[in-house]
Amino acid sequence: MVNLGPISGPDYKNAPITTIDASDIAVTFRLPEKLSNSNPYIASHIDLSCDSGFESHASIGFSSLELVDANWEYRFINSDLLAGSFMLGMNLWRVDINQHNLKSLLDPQDYQKWLLNYFEAVFQSAGEGSPSFWRPTNTGDLKAFKKDGMPWLKGRFGSLDIHRLYYWVNTPITSDLCLHFTIILSGFVEDHIAPKEEVDKMLDGYIDDFLEHFHIQYSPETLAEMEKYK
């Protein structure tokens, strides 16, 4: 192993604040000023009263709207070589709670049930039932955490044939809407950094660094309903 030394990433604290307004919900976060993709996509205002722009996935029972497509780099400090990339895809999901026999995504049990249903459907369609496609299959695979007092879940999925599984993060914002992040951390070759377990921990930390500066202003209706499930 040739260790190339420490890695430098983005300075989120001093990065510009980005805001996406979705009716009476506001999402704020920080993206690095220097993005790798030449044409990143960042939504601005969304009208939740209409389905315009949402892509239907009727067989799975939800529709999705792209909010962010951006990526940025991490470099080795001592050599300025590229260590890896953080590729972020963020989408707003509108879930057909009736199709999935759910009361509300704000109910923790319904929320977990929906995500397991989703990943199983992806496994059956995109993965075609292949054993090399890994996805969460039970609540133990859904890592729960609280952010600003609200429930979030995260985990990994993808083909076991690739170097590293994809990361995902998800949180409900209304009874039938949730935010979903697909995060691809490419590069970060263990031979140049550390053993796999240490690299996995480091990459989890990179996701936490981004989420530390991610905040949601919920609607009064959502906050009131959340109280019922605490």
Coordinates of C-alpha atoms in Angstrom, one line a residue:
M1 CA 0.0 0.0 0.0
V2 CA 1.3 3.5 -0.9
N3 CA -0.4 5.9 1.5
L4 CA -0.6 9.3 -0.2
G5 CA -1.3 11.1 3.0
P6 CA -4.2 13.3 4.3
I7 CA -7.1 14.4 2.1
S8 CA -8.5 17.9 1.6
G9 CA -12.3 18.4 1.1
P10 CA -14.7 21.3 0.7
D11 CA -15.0 24.1 3.3
Y12 CA -18.8 23.9 3.9
K13 CA -18.8 26.5 6.6
N14 CA -17.7 29.2 4.1
A15 CA -19.6 27.8 1.1
P16 CA -22.6 29.8 -0.2
I17 CA -26.0 28.9 1.1
T18 CA -28.5 27.4 -1.4
T19 CA -32.2 27.5 -0.7
I20 CA -35.0 25.5 -2.4
D21 CA -38.5 26.7 -1.7
A22 CA -41.3 24.1 -1.9
S23 CA -44.6 25.9 -1.1
D24 CA -44.5 26.3 2.7
I25 CA -41.4 24.2 3.1
A26 CA -37.8 25.5 2.7
V27 CA -34.6 23.5 2.3
T28 CA -31.2 25.1 2.9
F29 CA -27.8 23.6 2.4
R30 CA -24.2 24.5 1.3
L31 CA -22.6 23.3 -1.8
P32 CA -18.9 23.9 -2.6
E33 CA -18.2 26.9 -4.9
K34 CA -16.1 24.7 -7.2
L35 CA -18.3 22.0 -8.5
S36 CA -16.9 19.3 -10.8
N37 CA -19.8 19.0 -13.2
S38 CA -19.9 21.9 -15.7
N39 CA -23.7 22.1 -15.7
P40 CA -24.9 21.3 -12.2
Y41 CA -28.6 21.3 -11.7
I42 CA -30.2 23.0 -8.6
A43 CA -33.9 23.7 -8.4
S44 CA -35.2 26.9 -6.9
H45 CA -39.0 27.1 -6.4
I46 CA -41.4 24.1 -6.5
D47 CA -45.1 24.3 -6.5
L48 CA -46.3 21.3 -4.5
S49 CA -49.9 21.8 -5.5
C50 CA -49.3 20.4 -8.9
D51 CA -47.6 17.3 -10.4
S52 CA -45.7 19.3 -13.1
G53 CA -42.1 18.1 -13.4
F54 CA -42.6 14.9 -11.3
E55 CA -41.7 11.7 -13.1
S56 CA -44.1 8.9 -12.4
H57 CA -43.0 5.5 -11.2
A58 CA -46.5 4.0 -11.0
S59 CA -45.4 0.4 -10.7
I60 CA -43.4 1.3 -7.5
G61 CA -46.1 3.7 -6.3
F62 CA -44.4 7.1 -6.2
S63 CA -43.2 10.0 -8.4
S64 CA -40.0 11.9 -8.2
L65 CA -38.7 15.4 -9.0
E66 CA -35.0 16.2 -9.4
L67 CA -33.8 18.9 -7.0
V68 CA -30.0 18.7 -7.2
D69 CA -27.4 17.1 -9.4
A70 CA -23.9 18.2 -8.4
N71 CA -20.5 16.7 -7.6
W72 CA -17.2 17.9 -6.1
E73 CA -13.7 16.7 -5.5
Y74 CA -11.4 15.6 -2.6
R75 CA -7.6 15.8 -3.1
F76 CA -4.5 14.5 -1.4
I77 CA -2.9 17.5 0.4
N78 CA 0.7 16.5 -0.2
S79 CA 0.4 15.7 -3.9
D80 CA -2.7 17.5 -5.1
L81 CA -3.8 14.3 -6.8
L82 CA -7.5 13.5 -7.0
A83 CA -8.5 11.3 -4.0
G84 CA -12.1 10.9 -5.0
S85 CA -15.4 12.5 -5.8
F86 CA -18.7 13.2 -4.0
M87 CA -21.6 12.9 -6.4
L88 CA -24.9 14.1 -5.1
G89 CA -28.4 13.4 -6.5
M90 CA -31.2 14.8 -4.5
N91 CA -34.9 14.2 -5.3
L92 CA -38.3 14.9 -3.9
W93 CA -40.5 11.9 -3.7
R94 CA -44.3 11.9 -3.7
V95 CA -45.4 8.5 -2.3
D96 CA -48.8 7.0 -3.1
I97 CA -49.5 6.1 0.5
N98 CA -52.8 4.4 -0.4
Q99 CA -51.1 2.0 -2.8
H100 CA -48.7 1.0 -0.1
N101 CA -51.3 0.8 2.7
L102 CA -49.7 3.6 4.7
K103 CA -51.2 6.2 7.0
S104 CA -48.4 8.7 6.8
L105 CA -44.6 8.8 6.1
L106 CA -44.4 10.8 9.4
D107 CA -45.3 7.6 11.2
P108 CA -41.9 5.9 11.8
Q109 CA -43.3 2.4 11.1
D110 CA -45.0 3.4 7.9
Y111 CA -41.9 5.3 6.9
Q112 CA -39.6 2.3 7.3
K113 CA -42.2 0.1 5.6
W114 CA -42.2 2.4 2.5
L115 CA -38.4 2.4 2.2
L116 CA -38.2 -1.4 2.4
N117 CA -41.0 -1.6 -0.2
Y118 CA -39.1 0.8 -2.5
F119 CA -35.8 -1.0 -2.3
E120 CA -37.5 -4.4 -2.9
A121 CA -39.2 -3.0 -6.0
V122 CA -35.9 -1.6 -7.3
F123 CA -34.3 -5.0 -6.6
Q124 CA -37.0 -6.8 -8.6
S125 CA -36.9 -4.4 -11.5
A126 CA -33.4 -2.9 -12.0
G127 CA -31.7 -5.7 -10.1
E128 CA -33.9 -8.3 -11.8
G129 CA -33.6 -10.4 -8.6
S130 CA -29.9 -10.8 -9.1
P131 CA -28.1 -11.9 -5.9
S132 CA -25.3 -9.5 -6.7
F133 CA -27.7 -6.6 -6.2
W134 CA -27.7 -5.6 -2.5
R135 CA -30.5 -3.6 -0.9
P136 CA -31.9 -3.1 2.6
T137 CA -34.3 -6.0 3.4
N138 CA -35.2 -5.3 7.1
T139 CA -35.3 -2.5 9.6
G140 CA -31.8 -3.5 10.8
D141 CA -30.4 -2.3 7.4
L142 CA -32.0 1.1 7.9
K143 CA -29.7 3.2 10.0
A144 CA -31.9 5.7 11.9
F145 CA -30.7 9.1 13.2
K146 CA -32.2 12.4 14.3
K147 CA -31.4 15.7 12.7
D148 CA -33.0 18.9 14.1
G149 CA -35.3 16.6 16.1
M150 CA -36.6 14.9 13.0
P151 CA -36.2 11.3 11.8
W152 CA -33.8 10.4 9.0
L153 CA -32.7 7.0 7.6
K154 CA -29.6 6.1 5.7
G155 CA -27.9 3.0 4.2
R156 CA -26.3 1.5 1.1
F157 CA -27.5 -0.3 -2.0
G158 CA -26.2 -1.4 -5.4
S159 CA -24.4 -4.1 -7.2
L160 CA -21.8 -6.1 -5.2
D161 CA -19.8 -6.4 -8.4
I162 CA -18.8 -2.7 -8.3
H163 CA -16.0 -1.3 -6.1
R164 CA -18.3 0.4 -3.6
L165 CA -22.0 0.4 -2.9
Y166 CA -24.0 3.6 -3.4
Y167 CA -25.1 5.5 -0.3
W168 CA -28.6 6.8 0.3
V169 CA -30.2 9.1 2.8
N170 CA -33.9 9.8 3.2
T171 CA -36.2 11.9 5.4
P172 CA -40.0 12.6 5.3
I173 CA -41.1 16.2 5.0
T174 CA -44.9 15.7 4.9
S175 CA -47.3 12.8 5.2
D176 CA -46.6 11.8 1.6
L177 CA -43.4 13.6 0.6
C178 CA -39.8 12.7 1.4
L179 CA -36.4 13.8 0.3
H180 CA -34.1 11.2 -1.1
F181 CA -30.3 11.5 -1.6
T182 CA -28.3 9.2 -3.7
I183 CA -24.6 9.7 -3.0
I184 CA -21.8 8.1 -5.0
L185 CA -18.4 8.3 -3.5
S186 CA -16.1 7.3 -6.3
G187 CA -12.3 6.8 -6.1
F188 CA -11.0 6.8 -2.5
V189 CA -8.9 3.7 -3.3
E190 CA -8.0 1.9 -0.1
D191 CA -4.4 1.1 -1.4
H192 CA -3.7 4.9 -1.3
I193 CA -5.5 5.8 2.0
A194 CA -6.1 3.1 4.6
P195 CA -7.8 -0.3 5.2
K196 CA -11.3 -0.6 4.0
E197 CA -12.9 -0.3 7.4
E198 CA -11.2 3.0 8.0
V199 CA -12.0 4.3 4.5
D200 CA -15.7 3.4 5.0
K201 CA -15.7 5.3 8.3
M202 CA -14.1 8.3 6.6
L203 CA -16.7 8.3 3.8
D204 CA -19.5 8.2 6.3
G205 CA -17.9 11.2 7.9
Y206 CA -17.9 13.0 4.6
I207 CA -21.7 12.5 4.3
D208 CA -22.2 13.7 7.8
D209 CA -20.1 16.8 7.0
F210 CA -22.5 17.7 4.2
L211 CA -25.6 17.0 6.2
E212 CA -24.4 19.1 9.1
H213 CA -25.2 22.1 7.0
F214 CA -28.5 20.8 5.6
H215 CA -31.7 22.1 7.2
I216 CA -35.4 21.9 6.5
Q217 CA -38.0 24.4 7.5
Y218 CA -41.2 22.3 7.9
S219 CA -44.7 23.4 7.5
P220 CA -46.8 23.9 10.7
E221 CA -49.0 21.0 9.6
T222 CA -46.0 18.7 9.4
L223 CA -44.7 19.8 12.8
A224 CA -48.1 19.2 14.4
E225 CA -48.4 15.7 12.9
M226 CA -44.8 14.9 13.9
E227 CA -45.8 15.5 17.5
K228 CA -48.3 12.6 17.4
Y229 CA -45.5 10.1 16.7
K230 CA -42.9 11.3 19.3

